[in-house]
N, C-alpha and C. Protein backbone atom coordinates (compact mmCIF):
# COMPACT_ATOMS: atom_id res chain seq x y z
N MET A 1 10.77 -63.16 13.89
CA MET A 1 12.23 -63.66 13.93
C MET A 1 12.41 -63.92 12.35
N ILE A 2 13.16 -63.63 11.67
CA ILE A 2 13.57 -64.37 10.29
C ILE A 2 14.75 -65.37 10.10
N ARG A 3 14.49 -66.50 9.76
CA ARG A 3 15.60 -67.33 9.71
C ARG A 3 16.57 -66.92 8.57
N ASP A 4 17.77 -67.37 8.71
CA ASP A 4 18.62 -66.84 7.60
C ASP A 4 19.80 -68.12 7.79
N ALA A 5 20.13 -68.48 6.47
CA ALA A 5 21.15 -69.82 6.57
C ALA A 5 22.06 -69.42 5.36
N PHE A 6 23.36 -69.85 5.16
CA PHE A 6 24.28 -69.43 4.21
C PHE A 6 25.15 -70.76 4.53
N LYS A 7 26.10 -70.74 3.54
CA LYS A 7 27.20 -71.86 3.58
C LYS A 7 28.74 -71.08 3.44
N MET A 8 29.87 -71.48 3.75
CA MET A 8 31.18 -71.08 3.67
C MET A 8 32.02 -72.14 3.42
N LYS A 9 33.23 -71.92 2.99
CA LYS A 9 33.92 -73.18 2.83
C LYS A 9 35.52 -72.88 3.73
N LEU A 10 35.59 -74.25 4.14
CA LEU A 10 36.95 -74.02 5.33
C LEU A 10 37.92 -74.52 4.26
N LYS A 11 39.17 -74.34 4.69
CA LYS A 11 40.46 -74.85 4.06
C LYS A 11 41.14 -76.18 4.55
N PRO A 12 41.36 -77.06 3.94
CA PRO A 12 41.54 -78.53 4.31
C PRO A 12 42.52 -78.27 5.67
N GLY A 13 42.48 -78.91 6.65
CA GLY A 13 43.16 -79.37 7.94
C GLY A 13 42.90 -77.99 8.67
N CYS A 14 42.06 -77.26 8.51
CA CYS A 14 41.93 -76.20 9.58
C CYS A 14 40.63 -76.10 10.70
N ILE A 15 39.93 -77.26 10.40
CA ILE A 15 38.77 -77.35 11.53
C ILE A 15 39.15 -76.98 13.09
N ASP A 16 40.08 -77.62 13.36
CA ASP A 16 40.54 -77.29 14.64
C ASP A 16 40.81 -75.79 15.11
N GLU A 17 41.54 -75.21 14.45
CA GLU A 17 41.79 -74.18 14.71
C GLU A 17 40.73 -73.02 14.60
N TYR A 18 39.70 -73.46 13.51
CA TYR A 18 38.41 -72.43 13.18
C TYR A 18 37.50 -72.80 14.28
N ARG A 19 37.72 -74.31 15.17
CA ARG A 19 36.97 -74.17 16.20
C ARG A 19 37.20 -73.53 17.38
N LYS A 20 38.51 -73.54 17.41
CA LYS A 20 39.16 -72.87 18.73
C LYS A 20 38.97 -71.59 18.74
N ARG A 21 39.08 -71.06 17.58
CA ARG A 21 38.76 -69.39 17.28
C ARG A 21 37.35 -69.18 17.83
N HIS A 22 36.57 -69.77 17.55
CA HIS A 22 35.12 -69.57 17.59
C HIS A 22 34.91 -69.88 18.91
N ASN A 23 35.55 -70.86 19.55
CA ASN A 23 35.62 -71.15 21.35
C ASN A 23 35.88 -70.07 22.03
N GLU A 24 36.70 -69.02 21.53
CA GLU A 24 37.33 -68.05 22.01
C GLU A 24 36.76 -66.68 21.40
N ILE A 25 35.76 -66.92 20.91
CA ILE A 25 35.17 -65.61 20.20
C ILE A 25 35.17 -64.24 20.96
N TRP A 26 35.58 -62.90 20.64
CA TRP A 26 35.90 -62.07 21.12
C TRP A 26 34.56 -61.54 21.81
N PRO A 27 34.51 -60.77 22.67
CA PRO A 27 32.75 -60.23 23.29
C PRO A 27 32.59 -59.50 22.63
N GLU A 28 33.31 -58.49 22.10
CA GLU A 28 32.98 -57.51 21.38
C GLU A 28 32.33 -57.64 19.97
N LEU A 29 32.92 -58.81 19.37
CA LEU A 29 32.14 -59.23 18.17
C LEU A 29 30.65 -59.66 18.45
N VAL A 30 30.85 -60.58 19.49
CA VAL A 30 29.29 -61.10 19.96
C VAL A 30 28.06 -59.99 19.99
N LYS A 31 28.83 -58.71 20.62
CA LYS A 31 28.10 -57.89 20.72
C LYS A 31 27.56 -56.70 19.72
N ALA A 32 28.37 -56.95 18.56
CA ALA A 32 28.32 -56.51 17.31
C ALA A 32 26.93 -57.06 16.66
N HIS A 33 27.09 -58.28 16.78
CA HIS A 33 26.20 -59.20 16.28
C HIS A 33 24.67 -59.13 16.93
N SER A 34 24.75 -58.82 18.19
CA SER A 34 23.41 -58.69 18.69
C SER A 34 22.85 -57.21 18.46
N ASP A 35 23.83 -56.46 18.48
CA ASP A 35 23.25 -54.96 18.13
C ASP A 35 22.89 -54.59 16.66
N CYS A 36 23.12 -55.89 15.65
CA CYS A 36 22.58 -55.98 14.52
C CYS A 36 21.59 -56.76 14.27
N GLY A 37 20.96 -57.04 15.43
CA GLY A 37 19.75 -57.74 15.31
C GLY A 37 20.38 -59.39 14.80
N ILE A 38 21.32 -59.84 15.28
CA ILE A 38 21.21 -61.25 15.09
C ILE A 38 21.64 -61.76 16.39
N SER A 39 20.83 -63.26 15.97
CA SER A 39 21.14 -64.18 17.36
C SER A 39 20.63 -65.27 17.27
N ASP A 40 21.04 -66.32 17.86
CA ASP A 40 20.81 -68.08 17.68
C ASP A 40 21.68 -68.35 16.50
N TYR A 41 22.80 -67.63 16.46
CA TYR A 41 23.86 -68.13 15.48
C TYR A 41 24.72 -69.29 15.65
N THR A 42 24.56 -70.16 14.80
CA THR A 42 25.18 -71.46 14.94
C THR A 42 25.85 -72.11 13.43
N ILE A 43 26.82 -72.57 13.86
CA ILE A 43 27.81 -72.78 12.63
C ILE A 43 27.65 -74.36 12.60
N PHE A 44 27.66 -75.38 11.56
CA PHE A 44 28.06 -76.42 11.71
C PHE A 44 28.85 -76.86 10.44
N PHE A 45 29.42 -78.29 10.33
CA PHE A 45 30.52 -78.29 9.85
C PHE A 45 30.14 -79.45 8.85
N ASP A 46 30.30 -79.76 7.56
CA ASP A 46 30.41 -80.89 6.84
C ASP A 46 31.74 -81.32 6.51
N GLU A 47 32.26 -82.40 7.00
CA GLU A 47 33.81 -82.70 7.12
C GLU A 47 33.96 -83.25 5.65
N GLU A 48 33.41 -84.23 5.01
CA GLU A 48 33.57 -84.50 3.47
C GLU A 48 33.90 -83.34 2.44
N THR A 49 32.81 -82.24 2.71
CA THR A 49 32.90 -81.40 1.68
C THR A 49 33.83 -79.74 2.09
N LEU A 50 33.85 -79.96 3.36
CA LEU A 50 34.96 -78.51 4.13
C LEU A 50 33.77 -77.52 3.99
N THR A 51 32.36 -77.87 4.02
CA THR A 51 31.43 -76.88 3.97
C THR A 51 31.07 -76.51 5.26
N LEU A 52 31.13 -74.95 5.83
CA LEU A 52 30.27 -74.54 6.87
C LEU A 52 28.92 -73.96 6.34
N PHE A 53 28.18 -74.63 7.34
CA PHE A 53 26.84 -74.06 7.42
C PHE A 53 26.39 -73.34 8.41
N ALA A 54 25.90 -72.16 8.04
CA ALA A 54 25.46 -71.20 9.11
C ALA A 54 24.36 -70.80 9.04
N PHE A 55 23.48 -70.65 10.43
CA PHE A 55 22.07 -70.46 10.53
C PHE A 55 21.88 -69.58 11.54
N ARG A 56 20.98 -68.50 11.53
CA ARG A 56 21.31 -67.48 12.29
C ARG A 56 19.56 -66.85 12.49
N ARG A 57 19.10 -66.39 13.38
CA ARG A 57 17.79 -65.44 13.31
C ARG A 57 18.00 -64.05 13.45
N LEU A 58 17.56 -63.41 12.00
CA LEU A 58 17.46 -61.85 12.49
C LEU A 58 16.02 -61.32 13.22
N THR A 59 16.23 -60.06 13.71
CA THR A 59 15.14 -59.30 13.65
C THR A 59 14.47 -58.72 12.68
N PRO A 60 13.24 -58.36 12.61
CA PRO A 60 12.85 -57.40 11.22
C PRO A 60 13.73 -56.32 10.92
N ASP A 61 14.03 -55.69 11.90
CA ASP A 61 14.62 -54.52 11.80
C ASP A 61 16.28 -54.67 11.13
N ASN A 62 16.85 -55.80 11.52
CA ASN A 62 18.23 -56.18 11.50
C ASN A 62 19.06 -55.25 10.63
N THR A 63 20.33 -54.88 10.77
CA THR A 63 21.46 -54.65 10.06
C THR A 63 22.57 -55.78 9.65
N ALA A 64 21.81 -56.64 9.62
CA ALA A 64 23.19 -57.70 9.42
C ALA A 64 24.01 -57.31 8.03
N ASP A 65 23.24 -56.97 6.84
CA ASP A 65 23.82 -56.76 5.57
C ASP A 65 24.80 -55.78 5.93
N ARG A 66 25.13 -54.92 6.76
CA ARG A 66 26.09 -53.96 7.34
C ARG A 66 26.80 -54.26 8.35
N MET A 67 27.11 -55.38 8.51
CA MET A 67 28.22 -56.06 9.15
C MET A 67 29.73 -55.67 8.96
N GLY A 68 29.90 -55.85 7.71
CA GLY A 68 31.11 -55.82 7.03
C GLY A 68 31.59 -54.13 7.32
N GLU A 69 31.04 -53.62 7.31
CA GLU A 69 31.40 -52.02 7.99
C GLU A 69 32.05 -51.91 9.32
N LEU A 70 31.78 -52.81 10.11
CA LEU A 70 32.28 -52.46 11.35
C LEU A 70 33.60 -53.12 11.46
N ASP A 71 34.39 -52.19 12.18
CA ASP A 71 35.93 -52.42 12.34
C ASP A 71 36.21 -53.74 13.16
N ILE A 72 35.15 -54.32 13.67
CA ILE A 72 35.51 -55.42 14.89
C ILE A 72 35.12 -56.70 14.02
N VAL A 73 34.28 -56.47 12.90
CA VAL A 73 34.06 -57.46 11.92
C VAL A 73 35.10 -57.35 11.02
N LYS A 74 35.71 -56.63 10.45
CA LYS A 74 36.88 -56.71 9.52
C LYS A 74 37.91 -57.12 10.10
N ARG A 75 38.39 -56.89 11.48
CA ARG A 75 39.53 -57.63 12.20
C ARG A 75 39.19 -59.04 12.30
N TRP A 76 38.07 -59.60 12.59
CA TRP A 76 37.97 -60.75 12.59
C TRP A 76 38.01 -61.63 11.42
N TRP A 77 37.71 -60.92 10.39
CA TRP A 77 37.72 -61.69 8.96
C TRP A 77 39.11 -61.62 8.59
N ALA A 78 40.10 -60.47 9.01
CA ALA A 78 41.68 -60.62 8.71
C ALA A 78 42.08 -61.73 9.69
N PHE A 79 41.86 -62.03 10.95
CA PHE A 79 42.36 -63.05 11.65
C PHE A 79 41.96 -64.49 11.41
N ASN A 80 40.77 -64.44 10.70
CA ASN A 80 40.23 -65.76 10.29
C ASN A 80 40.52 -66.00 8.37
N ARG A 81 41.42 -65.31 7.84
CA ARG A 81 41.45 -65.52 5.97
C ARG A 81 42.34 -66.69 6.16
N ASP A 82 43.40 -66.86 6.86
CA ASP A 82 43.94 -68.07 6.58
C ASP A 82 43.28 -69.33 6.76
N LEU A 83 42.23 -69.45 7.26
CA LEU A 83 41.37 -70.66 7.69
C LEU A 83 40.41 -70.92 6.29
N MET A 84 39.84 -70.24 5.91
CA MET A 84 38.64 -70.28 4.89
C MET A 84 38.66 -69.38 3.51
N GLU A 85 38.05 -69.86 2.97
CA GLU A 85 37.78 -69.19 1.37
C GLU A 85 37.11 -67.73 1.50
N VAL A 86 38.25 -66.54 1.23
CA VAL A 86 37.82 -65.13 1.45
C VAL A 86 37.77 -64.25 -0.12
N HIS A 87 37.38 -63.04 0.32
CA HIS A 87 37.51 -62.47 -1.23
C HIS A 87 38.81 -61.48 -0.68
N PRO A 88 39.18 -60.68 -1.42
CA PRO A 88 40.31 -59.78 -1.33
C PRO A 88 40.26 -58.83 -0.14
N ASP A 89 39.13 -58.34 0.48
CA ASP A 89 38.80 -57.54 1.65
C ASP A 89 38.91 -58.67 2.69
N ASN A 90 39.10 -59.98 2.76
CA ASN A 90 39.01 -60.90 3.57
C ASN A 90 37.65 -61.32 4.35
N SER A 91 36.56 -60.71 3.56
CA SER A 91 35.38 -61.32 3.93
C SER A 91 34.98 -62.66 3.18
N PRO A 92 34.62 -63.41 4.19
CA PRO A 92 34.22 -64.80 3.70
C PRO A 92 33.46 -65.09 2.33
N VAL A 93 33.65 -66.01 1.76
CA VAL A 93 33.15 -66.41 0.14
C VAL A 93 31.96 -67.13 0.82
N PHE A 94 30.78 -66.77 0.89
CA PHE A 94 29.27 -67.08 1.31
C PHE A 94 28.48 -67.30 0.18
N THR A 95 27.70 -68.32 0.28
CA THR A 95 26.54 -68.85 -0.67
C THR A 95 25.10 -68.42 0.26
N PRO A 96 24.34 -67.42 0.02
CA PRO A 96 23.28 -67.48 0.64
C PRO A 96 22.30 -68.69 0.36
N LEU A 97 21.38 -69.24 1.14
CA LEU A 97 20.26 -70.31 1.12
C LEU A 97 19.31 -69.94 1.03
N THR A 98 18.31 -70.74 0.28
CA THR A 98 17.04 -70.45 0.37
C THR A 98 16.51 -71.59 1.19
N GLU A 99 15.27 -71.10 1.99
CA GLU A 99 14.64 -71.74 3.01
C GLU A 99 13.48 -72.56 2.34
N ILE A 100 13.51 -73.85 2.46
CA ILE A 100 12.40 -74.56 1.72
C ILE A 100 11.48 -75.05 2.51
N PHE A 101 11.62 -75.47 3.52
CA PHE A 101 10.85 -76.13 4.51
C PHE A 101 11.45 -75.90 5.91
N HIS A 102 10.12 -75.43 6.70
CA HIS A 102 10.33 -74.90 8.30
C HIS A 102 9.22 -76.01 9.12
N MET A 103 9.83 -76.24 10.36
CA MET A 103 8.73 -77.20 10.97
C MET A 103 8.92 -76.79 12.49
N ASP A 104 8.08 -76.14 13.17
CA ASP A 104 8.19 -75.80 14.55
C ASP A 104 7.78 -76.96 15.51
């Protein structure tokens, strides 16, 4: 498995709604992640900076970089565009993070 992490930015005052929407995540979106080789997906929140930190595991043959081509993902992005910093296509503005250390 490949460990992958990135960060995104939430808009002020949106954490409760962001949490609610993720607690009610669409089953077809969960399936799309799994079908693309993504598992163990976790998002953390830094209240001081409004930074969302995401961690996920990817299979060696994952297609995570093509998730944005899926209609379900595009709908999810549009649904959440009011909560976070996004690009004109509604995709979240994210910054990949480099793994420095890992301990099992």
